[in-house]
Short mmCIF file of C-alpha atoms and ligand atoms in Angstrom, two decimals:
data_model
loop_
_atom_site.label_atom_id
_atom_site.label_comp_id
_atom_site.label_asym_id
_atom_site.label_seq_id
_atom_site.Cartn_x
_atom_site.Cartn_y
_atom_site.Cartn_z
CA MET A 1 60.13 98.42 118.92
CA LYS A 2 59.86 100.99 116.16
CA ARG A 3 61.53 99.32 113.19
CA ARG A 4 62.42 102.55 111.45
CA GLU A 5 64.10 104.06 114.48
CA PHE A 6 65.85 100.85 115.19
CA VAL A 7 67.19 100.54 111.71
CA LYS A 8 68.24 104.18 111.45
CA ASN A 9 70.20 104.03 114.65
CA ALA A 10 71.72 100.62 114.27
CA THR A 11 75.38 100.55 113.43
CA LEU A 12 76.50 98.71 110.33
CA SER A 13 77.92 95.91 112.45
CA THR A 14 74.58 95.53 114.19
CA PHE A 15 72.96 95.28 110.77
CA ALA A 16 75.46 92.63 109.82
CA THR A 17 74.66 90.74 113.02
CA LEU A 18 70.95 90.84 112.26
CA ILE A 19 71.30 89.85 108.64
CA GLY A 20 73.98 87.27 109.35
CA THR A 21 76.46 88.47 106.77
CA GLU A 22 78.46 91.55 105.87
CA LEU A 23 76.62 94.47 104.34
CA VAL A 24 78.78 95.09 101.28
CA PHE A 25 78.39 98.77 100.30
CA GLY A 26 76.78 99.37 103.69
CA THR A 27 78.40 102.79 103.92
CA LYS A 28 76.46 103.86 100.83
CA ILE A 29 73.08 103.36 102.47
CA LEU A 30 71.28 106.69 102.72
CA ASP A 31 70.18 107.90 106.12
CA GLY A 32 66.74 106.60 106.91
CA TYR A 33 66.73 103.94 104.19
CA THR A 34 65.81 100.49 105.46
CA PRO A 35 67.48 97.58 103.68
CA LEU A 36 64.87 95.24 102.24
CA ALA A 37 66.08 92.37 104.38
CA LEU A 38 65.03 94.32 107.44
CA GLN A 39 61.80 95.83 106.18
CA ASP A 40 59.55 93.09 107.41
CA PRO A 41 60.09 92.60 111.12
CA ASP A 42 60.34 88.82 110.80
CA PRO A 43 61.60 87.85 114.25
CA PHE A 44 63.22 84.67 112.97
CA LYS A 45 65.27 86.63 110.46
CA MET A 46 65.80 89.58 112.74
CA PHE A 47 67.23 87.46 115.54
CA ASN A 48 68.68 84.70 113.34
CA LYS A 49 66.39 82.11 114.88
CA HIS A 50 65.35 78.68 113.66
CA PRO A 51 61.94 78.79 111.90
CA GLU A 52 60.55 76.26 114.38
CA MET A 53 61.15 78.57 117.36
CA ILE A 54 57.89 79.72 118.92
CA VAL A 55 57.02 83.37 119.43
CA LEU A 56 55.15 83.84 122.72
CA ASN A 57 55.10 87.62 122.66
CA ASP A 58 56.41 90.40 120.44
CA LYS A 59 56.14 93.27 122.93
CA PRO A 60 58.52 92.51 124.46
CA TRP A 61 60.05 89.79 122.31
CA ASN A 62 59.78 86.40 123.98
CA ILE A 63 60.60 83.36 121.87
CA GLU A 64 61.07 79.78 122.99
CA ALA A 65 62.68 76.65 121.60
CA GLN A 66 61.08 73.24 121.21
CA ALA A 67 62.77 70.28 122.87
CA HIS A 68 64.08 68.78 119.61
CA LEU A 69 65.74 72.09 118.68
CA LEU A 70 67.95 71.80 121.76
CA ASP A 71 69.66 68.59 120.66
CA ASP A 72 73.14 70.13 120.30
CA LYS A 73 75.55 69.78 123.19
CA ILE A 74 76.26 73.50 122.96
CA THR A 75 73.15 75.47 122.06
CA PRO A 76 73.62 77.50 118.88
CA ASN A 77 72.23 81.03 118.77
CA SER A 78 69.53 79.93 116.31
CA CYS A 79 67.88 77.74 118.97
CA MET A 80 68.38 79.85 122.09
CA PHE A 81 65.20 81.19 123.65
CA ILE A 82 64.80 84.95 123.94
CA ARG A 83 63.34 86.55 127.03
CA ASN A 84 63.01 90.30 127.30
CA ASN A 85 61.27 92.36 129.94
CA GLY A 86 61.70 95.58 127.99
CA LEU A 87 62.83 96.76 124.58
CA VAL A 88 65.88 95.36 122.84
CA PRO A 89 68.43 98.22 122.73
CA GLU A 90 68.55 100.04 119.44
CA ARG A 91 71.96 101.61 119.61
CA ILE A 92 75.09 99.88 120.79
CA ASP A 93 78.47 101.51 120.53
CA ALA A 94 80.93 98.96 121.87
CA LYS A 95 83.81 101.41 121.52
CA SER A 96 82.38 103.88 123.99
CA TRP A 97 80.73 101.24 126.22
CA LYS A 98 81.60 101.55 129.90
CA LEU A 99 81.05 99.28 132.84
CA THR A 100 80.76 101.04 136.20
CA ILE A 101 81.29 99.28 139.51
CA ASP A 102 79.58 101.24 142.27
CA GLY A 103 77.27 100.75 145.25
CA GLU A 104 77.37 101.28 149.02
CA SER A 105 79.91 98.50 149.44
CA VAL A 106 82.46 99.35 146.76
CA ILE A 107 85.79 100.67 148.05
CA ASN A 108 86.68 102.62 144.91
CA LYS A 109 83.94 103.31 142.40
CA LYS A 110 85.45 102.38 139.05
CA GLU A 111 84.75 102.58 135.35
CA TYR A 112 86.13 100.28 132.69
CA THR A 113 85.89 100.44 128.94
CA LEU A 114 85.31 97.11 127.21
CA LEU A 115 88.91 97.21 126.02
CA GLU A 116 90.15 97.71 129.57
CA LEU A 117 88.02 94.83 130.83
CA LYS A 118 89.31 92.57 128.10
CA SER A 119 92.98 93.52 128.49
CA LYS A 120 93.22 93.85 132.25
CA PHE A 121 91.56 90.62 133.36
CA LYS A 122 92.07 86.97 132.47
CA HIS A 123 89.55 85.40 130.11
CA TYR A 124 87.59 82.27 130.95
CA THR A 125 85.21 80.15 128.88
CA TYR A 126 82.43 78.07 130.42
CA GLN A 127 79.38 76.25 129.11
CA LEU A 128 76.59 77.53 131.32
CA ALA A 129 73.01 76.31 131.58
CA ILE A 130 70.64 79.25 131.85
CA GLU A 131 66.96 78.57 132.41
CA CYS A 132 64.20 81.12 132.80
CA GLY A 133 62.58 80.87 136.23
CA GLY A 134 59.22 80.67 134.43
CA ASN A 135 60.14 77.78 132.12
CA GLY A 136 57.27 75.24 132.25
CA ARG A 137 54.78 77.82 133.55
CA SER A 138 52.13 76.76 131.02
CA GLU A 139 51.40 73.56 132.93
CA PHE A 140 50.42 75.06 136.26
CA ASN A 141 46.82 75.05 137.39
CA PRO A 142 45.36 77.44 138.42
CA PRO A 143 47.38 79.14 135.68
CA ALA A 144 49.82 81.92 136.38
CA LYS A 145 50.03 85.13 134.36
CA GLY A 146 53.13 85.69 132.28
CA ASN A 147 54.73 84.06 129.28
CA GLN A 148 53.35 80.56 128.89
CA TRP A 149 56.70 78.84 128.46
CA THR A 150 56.47 75.12 127.78
CA VAL A 151 59.88 73.44 127.94
CA GLY A 152 62.06 75.62 125.72
CA ALA A 153 63.29 78.44 127.99
CA ILE A 154 66.66 76.81 128.63
CA HIS A 155 69.97 77.02 126.81
CA CYS A 156 73.53 76.02 127.42
CA ALA A 157 75.90 78.07 125.29
CA SER A 158 79.61 78.60 125.66
CA TRP A 159 80.33 81.99 127.24
CA THR A 160 83.67 83.80 127.32
CA GLY A 161 84.49 86.73 129.52
CA VAL A 162 86.20 87.88 132.68
CA ARG A 163 85.35 86.75 136.17
CA LEU A 164 83.03 89.15 137.95
CA ARG A 165 85.10 88.43 141.07
CA ASP A 166 88.30 89.75 139.48
CA VAL A 167 86.58 92.98 138.48
CA LEU A 168 84.84 93.48 141.83
CA GLU A 169 88.08 92.83 143.70
CA ASP A 170 89.89 95.30 141.49
CA ALA A 171 87.42 97.99 142.59
CA GLY A 172 87.48 96.68 146.16
CA ILE A 173 84.72 95.03 148.17
CA LYS A 174 83.84 96.35 151.62
CA ASN A 175 83.27 93.88 154.44
CA ASP A 176 79.59 94.73 154.63
CA ALA A 177 78.83 93.66 151.02
CA VAL A 178 75.93 91.23 150.78
CA TYR A 179 74.61 91.39 147.22
CA ILE A 180 75.31 92.66 143.74
CA GLY A 181 72.72 94.26 141.46
CA TYR A 182 73.01 94.90 137.74
CA HIS A 183 71.80 97.80 135.65
CA ALA A 184 71.36 97.53 131.91
CA ILE A 185 70.54 99.84 129.04
CA ASP A 186 67.31 98.26 127.80
CA LYS A 187 64.28 100.53 128.07
CA HIS A 188 61.04 99.98 129.89
CA LEU A 189 58.06 99.20 127.63
CA SER A 190 56.52 102.51 128.72
CA MET A 191 59.65 104.29 127.40
CA ASP A 192 59.76 106.08 130.77
CA PRO A 193 63.51 106.77 131.13
CA ASN A 194 63.23 106.57 134.92
CA LYS A 195 61.95 103.01 134.84
CA GLU A 196 64.14 99.96 134.38
CA PRO A 197 62.56 96.85 132.85
CA ILE A 198 64.64 94.64 135.14
CA SER A 199 67.54 95.07 137.57
CA ARG A 200 68.32 91.91 139.47
CA GLY A 201 71.34 90.39 141.14
CA CYS A 202 72.62 87.73 143.47
CA PRO A 203 74.29 87.29 146.86
CA MET A 204 78.07 87.94 147.02
CA GLN A 205 78.73 84.23 147.36
CA LYS A 206 77.26 83.60 143.90
CA ALA A 207 78.81 86.76 142.46
CA LEU A 208 82.28 85.62 143.53
CA GLN A 209 82.08 82.10 142.05
CA ASP A 210 84.64 81.17 139.39
CA GLU A 211 81.93 80.63 136.78
CA THR A 212 80.09 83.93 137.31
CA ILE A 213 81.40 86.00 134.44
CA LEU A 214 80.98 89.23 132.57
CA ALA A 215 80.81 87.79 129.08
CA PHE A 216 81.65 89.46 125.80
CA LYS A 217 81.54 86.34 123.63
CA MET A 218 78.98 83.61 123.10
CA ASN A 219 79.90 80.46 121.19
CA ASP A 220 83.20 82.15 120.21
CA GLU A 221 81.55 85.14 118.56
CA ASP A 222 80.36 88.55 119.66
CA ILE A 223 77.23 88.02 121.75
CA PRO A 224 74.18 88.45 119.47
CA LEU A 225 72.47 91.78 120.12
CA VAL A 226 69.32 90.24 121.57
CA HIS A 227 71.34 88.08 124.00
CA GLY A 228 73.17 91.00 125.58
CA TYR A 229 75.82 92.48 123.27
CA PRO A 230 78.31 93.88 124.15
CA LEU A 231 78.47 92.78 127.81
CA ARG A 232 76.42 90.29 129.74
CA LEU A 233 76.48 88.95 133.27
CA VAL A 234 76.25 85.16 133.16
CA ALA A 235 75.36 83.30 136.34
CA GLY A 236 74.69 79.67 135.39
CA GLY A 237 72.35 77.48 137.43
CA TRP A 238 70.30 80.39 138.78
CA PRO A 239 67.12 81.82 137.24
CA ALA A 240 68.23 83.36 133.95
CA SER A 241 66.91 86.72 135.15
CA VAL A 242 70.13 87.01 137.20
CA SER A 243 72.11 86.92 133.95
CA GLY A 244 71.64 90.57 133.00
CA LYS A 245 72.04 91.50 129.35
CA TRP A 246 73.48 94.84 128.09
CA ILE A 247 75.10 95.56 131.47
CA HIS A 248 76.45 99.05 132.15
CA THR A 249 76.69 98.94 135.96
CA ILE A 250 77.19 96.43 138.71
CA SER A 251 76.42 97.79 142.16
CA ILE A 252 77.94 96.15 145.23
CA ARG A 253 75.16 96.44 147.76
CA ASN A 254 75.17 96.39 151.56
CA LYS A 255 71.66 94.92 151.48
CA VAL A 256 69.67 92.59 149.25
CA HIS A 257 69.47 94.39 145.90
CA ASP A 258 66.13 96.17 145.60
CA GLY A 259 66.04 96.81 141.84
CA THR A 260 63.10 96.15 139.54
CA LYS A 261 61.89 92.53 139.75
CA MET A 262 63.89 91.84 142.92
CA THR A 263 61.03 92.81 145.23
CA GLY A 264 57.35 91.93 145.66
CA THR A 265 56.37 88.67 143.98
CA ALA A 266 58.88 88.63 141.10
CA TYR A 267 61.14 85.59 140.92
CA ARG A 268 59.93 84.46 144.32
CA VAL A 269 58.18 81.29 145.45
CA PRO A 270 56.43 80.44 148.71
CA CYS A 271 59.06 79.75 151.38
CA ALA A 272 56.91 76.80 152.49
CA PRO A 273 54.57 74.72 150.24
CA VAL A 274 51.04 76.08 149.61
CA ALA A 275 47.87 74.58 148.16
CA PRO A 276 47.15 75.33 144.47
CA GLY A 277 45.47 78.72 144.16
CA GLU A 278 46.22 79.78 147.72
CA LYS A 279 46.87 83.49 148.34
CA VAL A 280 50.41 84.03 149.59
CA LYS A 281 51.54 87.15 151.43
CA ASP A 282 54.61 88.92 150.03
CA GLU A 283 56.53 88.29 153.23
CA ASP A 284 55.99 84.55 152.82
CA LEU A 285 57.74 84.54 149.44
CA CYS A 286 61.46 83.74 149.12
CA ILE A 287 63.85 84.76 146.31
CA ILE A 288 64.62 81.88 143.93
CA GLU A 289 68.30 80.97 144.03
CA SER A 290 69.62 77.71 142.52
CA MET A 291 67.27 76.19 139.93
CA PRO A 292 65.93 72.67 140.58
CA VAL A 293 67.05 69.45 138.86
CA LYS A 294 65.54 68.97 135.40
CA SER A 295 66.06 67.22 132.07
CA LEU A 296 64.90 67.30 128.47
CA ILE A 297 64.64 64.59 125.82
CA THR A 298 65.96 66.29 122.69
CA TYR A 299 65.86 63.25 120.40
CA PRO A 300 63.59 61.97 119.02
CA LYS A 301 60.98 64.63 118.57
CA THR A 302 57.71 63.87 120.30
CA GLY A 303 55.37 62.03 117.93
CA ALA A 304 58.12 59.80 116.52
CA ILE A 305 57.03 56.63 114.73
CA ILE A 306 59.49 53.77 114.96
CA ASN A 307 59.72 50.22 113.66
CA LYS A 308 58.80 47.26 115.82
CA GLY A 309 61.64 45.13 117.10
CA LYS A 310 64.24 47.88 116.89
CA PRO A 311 65.54 49.67 119.99
CA LEU A 312 65.08 53.44 120.01
CA THR A 313 68.00 55.62 120.94
CA ILE A 314 66.88 58.59 123.01
CA ARG A 315 69.13 61.39 124.13
CA GLY A 316 69.01 64.74 125.87
CA HIS A 317 70.43 66.91 128.61
CA ALA A 318 70.01 67.22 132.35
CA TRP A 319 70.97 70.00 134.73
CA ALA A 320 70.61 70.72 138.44
CA GLY A 321 71.24 74.38 139.25
CA GLU A 322 74.26 74.63 141.53
CA LEU A 323 74.42 70.85 141.85
CA GLU A 324 75.36 68.02 139.52
CA VAL A 325 73.03 65.44 138.03
CA SER A 326 74.08 62.14 139.55
CA LYS A 327 71.44 59.80 138.10
CA MET A 328 69.35 59.64 134.94
CA GLU A 329 66.41 57.31 134.37
CA TYR A 330 63.65 56.78 131.84
CA SER A 331 60.26 55.12 131.99
CA ILE A 332 57.99 53.76 129.23
CA ASP A 333 55.13 52.84 131.57
CA TYR A 334 54.02 56.23 132.93
CA GLY A 335 56.51 56.18 135.78
CA SER A 336 55.58 52.76 137.20
CA THR A 337 59.11 51.46 136.65
CA TRP A 338 62.34 53.26 135.79
CA ALA A 339 65.52 52.14 134.07
CA ALA A 340 68.83 53.88 134.70
CA CYS A 341 70.83 55.23 131.77
CA PRO A 342 74.27 56.82 131.52
CA VAL A 343 74.71 60.55 132.06
CA GLU A 344 77.99 62.28 131.25
CA LYS A 345 79.89 64.43 133.74
CA PRO A 346 79.49 68.18 133.08
CA VAL A 347 82.32 69.75 131.01
CA ASN A 348 82.54 72.36 133.75
CA ARG A 349 80.48 73.25 136.81
CA LEU A 350 77.02 74.62 135.91
CA SER A 351 76.99 73.13 132.41
CA TRP A 352 74.20 70.78 131.45
CA GLN A 353 75.01 67.07 131.15
CA HIS A 354 74.19 64.72 128.30
CA PHE A 355 72.38 61.41 128.58
CA SER A 356 71.36 58.70 126.15
CA ALA A 357 69.60 55.35 126.34
CA GLN A 358 68.56 52.43 124.16
CA VAL A 359 64.88 51.90 124.73
CA ASN A 360 63.18 48.60 123.92
CA PHE A 361 59.41 48.42 123.51
CA PRO A 362 57.66 45.11 124.22
CA LYS A 363 55.14 45.31 121.34
CA ALA A 364 53.53 47.63 118.80
CA GLY A 365 51.41 50.49 120.12
CA TYR A 366 51.48 53.92 121.74
CA TYR A 367 54.05 54.74 124.39
CA GLU A 368 55.35 57.71 126.26
CA VAL A 369 58.98 58.00 127.20
CA TRP A 370 59.52 59.95 130.40
CA ALA A 371 62.93 61.12 131.60
CA ARG A 372 63.89 61.77 135.20
CA ALA A 373 67.08 63.27 136.61
CA THR A 374 68.26 63.13 140.22
CA ASP A 375 70.69 65.66 141.65
CA SER A 376 73.75 65.05 143.81
CA ASN A 377 71.64 65.66 146.93
CA GLY A 378 69.31 62.82 145.96
CA MET A 379 66.45 65.11 144.87
CA ALA A 380 64.60 63.78 141.81
CA GLN A 381 62.30 65.56 139.36
CA PRO A 382 58.60 65.23 140.15
CA MET A 383 56.76 63.15 137.56
CA LEU A 384 53.91 65.47 136.61
CA LEU A 385 54.10 68.76 138.48
CA PRO A 386 56.01 70.22 141.41
CA GLY A 387 54.27 72.24 144.12
CA TRP A 388 52.12 75.08 142.81
CA ASN A 389 53.24 78.69 143.29
CA PRO A 390 51.44 81.92 142.47
CA LYS A 391 53.75 83.07 139.64
CA GLY A 392 54.28 79.70 138.02
CA TYR A 393 58.02 79.33 138.54
CA LEU A 394 60.26 76.26 138.77
CA ASN A 395 58.21 73.64 136.95
CA ASN A 396 60.78 70.86 136.78
CA ALA A 397 58.37 68.02 135.98
CA CYS A 398 59.67 65.08 133.96
CA HIS A 399 59.81 65.73 130.22
CA ARG A 400 57.64 63.34 128.24
CA ILE A 401 57.54 62.40 124.57
CA ALA A 402 55.00 60.34 122.63
CA VAL A 403 56.20 57.41 120.50
CA LYS A 404 54.30 55.01 118.24
CA VAL A 405 55.78 51.59 117.55
CA LYS A 406 54.52 50.07 114.29
N1 MTE B 1 68.89 93.69 130.60
C1 MTE B 1 68.11 92.61 130.66
N2 MTE B 1 68.64 91.45 131.06
C2 MTE B 1 67.87 90.34 131.12
C3 MTE B 1 66.49 90.39 130.82
C4 MTE B 1 65.95 91.64 130.38
O1 MTE B 1 64.77 91.77 130.07
N3 MTE B 1 66.80 92.72 130.33
N4 MTE B 1 65.72 89.27 130.96
C5 MTE B 1 66.21 88.27 131.89
C6 MTE B 1 65.44 87.04 131.86
S1 MTE B 1 63.99 87.03 132.73
C7 MTE B 1 65.88 85.93 131.20
S2 MTE B 1 65.00 84.47 131.26
C8 MTE B 1 67.15 85.95 130.44
C9 MTE B 1 66.95 85.50 129.01
O2 MTE B 1 68.16 85.47 128.33
P1 MTE B 1 68.18 85.25 126.75
O3 MTE B 1 67.19 86.19 126.12
O4 MTE B 1 69.58 85.50 126.34
O5 MTE B 1 67.79 83.81 126.52
O6 MTE B 1 67.74 87.24 130.39
C10 MTE B 1 67.68 87.96 131.61
N5 MTE B 1 68.43 89.18 131.50
MO1 MO B 2 63.31 84.78 132.89
#
């Protein structure tokens, strides 16, 4: 991203969003002058992120959390991972923003301004767990290309918007509709205007769920620019790539959406298990839908040193794609034995769930605490690694922290 361009074109409110406070006298800034606070492209400042967030890539910006940063029940913006396939938009004019509903299977192609969307349809708020399909990729062997996410490409924020279903039904859905696809304004890294960095979607059944929303607020505020301001599709429980940011069009398709990163090997895993490193033909790859069951210990931070004779309280979150987490367990002996611990019900469908446990250690020394969630179908997380796949998706292995008892 060219800083100068970005800054010149940004609106004052975008500035304010980036800096985190109002730009008093902002209207006096001369054209082309870059406020000092924005002169160094410090990603933490620029995106309002916690200094312990980890930058994996700056072209495009990809930044992940660490487990202990995700301790809040509702993830604050400062600790939400950022995943971009292209360039963060430079110019957003919410006033003139339009959402188009089109496609082979729309009855009446329609356009809505943001104001129309907000005034015409009922608003809903849901806490939605969104995990990148590639979260955990760094552990696969042979390694897969792409961002080497460890555990931090997951967040569960509170999203407010209108139901995608209400909007699609307002335009009218033909009987032959099978899929929706989104189109967004972010630019391809090559700057080629004919290329989209990403244009994904989901089957109608997912698109029409109560919790699939077109959001205009995150954690009760305007969505931060980098997370999709002014309008974002949010489809909890599915690979986060379905949750398109900066949406200008939703197409109702009469076939599986064939936009960028829907086809070939992107966001697909072998339909049947393969051996590590095996070549897999494109036709043997299936589109990832619901994400698998997973959990994260968010307290304490790995490396904690605790006093002998005192129980340790651990806590964290668990999620299971379209399903609920029905059981939570931990182990202090490398998975030989497991103890059950309480896990709360989700506040709404597709939200993550919170667990905690009092852990007793038999004597001083080094331990690892492992956490394992089981979903409502009885599927548990694998202890070390799930089946290998060529692109390194869906690593839902048990999260593990190191603890020393002194
Ligand atoms: N327009 C647009 N939407 C997008 C993307 C993108 O690059 N462009 N990345 C997707 C992917 S792969 C992920 S993991 C999530 C990341 O959302 P976040 O940056 O808000 O955490 O956004 C999804 N939506
Ligand atoms: Mo992603």
